[in-house]
Amino acid sequence: MTAEREIIGLRRHLRESGIKPELRGLICEIAESTKYVINAVRTGDLGLAGTSNLYGEEQLALDVLSDNIITEQLSKCSLVASIASEEKDIVESVHPDYKGGYSVAFDPLDGSSLVDVNLAVGSIFSIYKGDNILQGGRKQVAAMFVVYGPRTSLIYSAGEGVHEFSLNHLGDFKLTRENIQMKDLGNIYSPGGNRNKYTPEHLNYIKYLENKGYKLRYSGGLVPDINLILLKGEGIFMYPELIGAPNGKLRLLFELYPVAYLIEQAGGAASDGKQPLLDVPVDNIDQRAPIYVGCKNDVATAVEYLNGKE
Ligand code: AFP
């Protein structure tokens, strides 16, 4: 917590961190758009939208509403060259001729199927310089997510550490944690996917963690599950290769790259089981990949098990 430092807002923190004015402005625009998503989540329609996304998943009205809110806000922002949303199957060109522009890949409401049971959900954003959204994980210049939970909190990094802001009753994001750091080893595991579809190597790793007494924490929402690992600083989140699904479930561009960027910026690690997640090349916007992300020693042990350690 930041008791000794005056509680400052997001815009001032970005400025004092030396973030470029254009990128500062974009991050603030994104933060503003999430305030309207919050309102939709708190009061919106929980029914189906009658449409499906590029993965063939039925879209909830909230998925479409959240996507429209963020798309509209970013489309009005002169700093944006192009955008890609997990809820759409295209990259939308906004101001491609603006050379100082940025591209934003986002998941407008990740975990939306949890809203009707009142569990925490979130929005995830990944920012690149220029108009090409498929530059790869290492080319991100910033990443952020917002958790719509008991508190509404925003986590961002633009390469100068990872910081948390909480939305106050005046509608301002105020700094609540600065320079968040992961421990090298944890005691929490967040195991996605169906156990009966685990590969033998992954199952061996899960049994290793269980034998060591790791505590299982899994809500089914990527954003709150990652947020827990990040803020506790001690654990590993996994959505592995599954039998019949070699690339797991989660999307590289919209979910895994930004999460991996934030956790690496906090001193942790992220892998697809073979290589650092941020080094996994991206060929198309709907690409999926397995992920092991959290404390670096936990991720290293996972990779050893996935490569045959007993
Ligand atoms: P929904 O958006 O369909 O709720 O899926 C959420 C999610 O994409 C991600 O937020 C979770 O980590 C993951 O799926 C949970 O998947 P399982 O339900 O297979 O555990």
Tab-separated table of N, CA and C and ligand atoms in Angstrom, residues 110-114 192-193 218 220-222 237 239 249-251 255, ligand 1:
chain	number	residue	atom	x	y	z
A	110	ASP	N	-13.857	-10.076	-20.237
A	110	ASP	CA	-13.399	-11.452	-20.099
A	110	ASP	C	-14.076	-12.112	-18.895
A	111	GLY	N	-14.582	-13.331	-19.122
A	111	GLY	CA	-15.249	-14.038	-18.022
A	111	GLY	C	-16.708	-13.643	-17.894
A	112	SER	N	-17.252	-13.095	-18.984
A	112	SER	CA	-18.620	-12.531	-18.914
A	112	SER	C	-19.660	-13.542	-18.442
A	113	SER	N	-19.374	-14.837	-18.646
A	113	SER	CA	-20.359	-15.846	-18.213
A	113	SER	C	-20.439	-15.918	-16.683
A	114	LEU	N	-19.539	-15.186	-16.002
A	114	LEU	CA	-19.546	-15.215	-14.530
A	114	LEU	C	-20.376	-14.081	-13.943
A	192	GLY	N	-6.449	-24.223	-14.803
A	192	GLY	CA	-7.558	-24.216	-15.758
A	192	GLY	C	-7.675	-25.516	-16.514
A	193	GLY	N	-8.831	-25.685	-17.163
A	193	GLY	CA	-9.027	-26.851	-18.009
A	193	GLY	C	-9.552	-28.052	-17.238
A	218	TYR	N	-9.112	-20.827	-8.021
A	218	TYR	CA	-9.539	-20.752	-9.422
A	218	TYR	C	-10.992	-20.311	-9.483
A	220	GLY	N	-12.399	-19.187	-12.570
A	220	GLY	CA	-12.919	-19.298	-13.937
A	220	GLY	C	-12.900	-17.969	-14.667
A	221	GLY	N	-12.391	-16.932	-14.005
A	221	GLY	CA	-12.210	-15.633	-14.668
A	221	GLY	C	-10.723	-15.335	-14.737
A	222	LEU	N	-10.209	-15.199	-15.954
A	222	LEU	CA	-8.759	-14.975	-16.100
A	222	LEU	C	-8.307	-13.740	-15.338
A	237	PHE	N	-0.629	-19.466	-12.470
A	237	PHE	CA	-1.883	-19.684	-13.188
A	237	PHE	C	-1.545	-20.500	-14.433
A	239	TYR	N	-3.350	-22.417	-17.990
A	239	TYR	CA	-4.372	-23.000	-18.856
A	239	TYR	C	-3.605	-23.807	-19.899
A	249	LYS	N	-7.029	-22.982	-24.429
A	249	LYS	CA	-8.263	-22.234	-24.687
A	249	LYS	C	-8.030	-20.748	-24.873
A	250	LEU	N	-7.052	-20.196	-24.151
A	250	LEU	CA	-6.955	-18.738	-24.050
A	250	LEU	C	-6.266	-18.126	-25.263
A	251	ARG	N	-6.668	-16.874	-25.591
A	251	ARG	CA	-6.235	-16.226	-26.804
A	251	ARG	C	-4.946	-15.461	-26.598
A	255	GLU	N	-5.525	-12.001	-24.555
A	255	GLU	CA	-5.442	-12.370	-23.131
A	255	GLU	C	-4.008	-12.645	-22.685
B	1	AFP	P1	-15.829	-16.907	-20.580
B	1	AFP	O1	-15.485	-15.542	-21.084
B	1	AFP	O2	-16.546	-17.760	-21.552
B	1	AFP	O3	-16.459	-16.881	-19.207
B	1	AFP	O4	-14.427	-17.670	-20.399
B	1	AFP	C1	-13.520	-17.110	-19.494
B	1	AFP	C2	-12.146	-17.557	-19.929
B	1	AFP	O5	-11.898	-17.186	-21.255
B	1	AFP	C3	-11.077	-16.987	-19.003
B	1	AFP	O6	-11.478	-15.797	-18.401
B	1	AFP	C4	-10.868	-18.088	-17.976
B	1	AFP	O7	-9.554	-18.116	-17.475
B	1	AFP	C5	-11.188	-19.356	-18.770
B	1	AFP	O8	-12.066	-18.969	-19.829
B	1	AFP	C6	-11.879	-20.394	-17.917
B	1	AFP	O9	-12.080	-21.505	-18.751
B	1	AFP	P2	-12.709	-22.841	-18.114
B	1	AFP	O10	-14.149	-22.492	-17.835
B	1	AFP	O11	-12.526	-23.877	-19.164
B	1	AFP	O12	-11.944	-23.151	-16.855
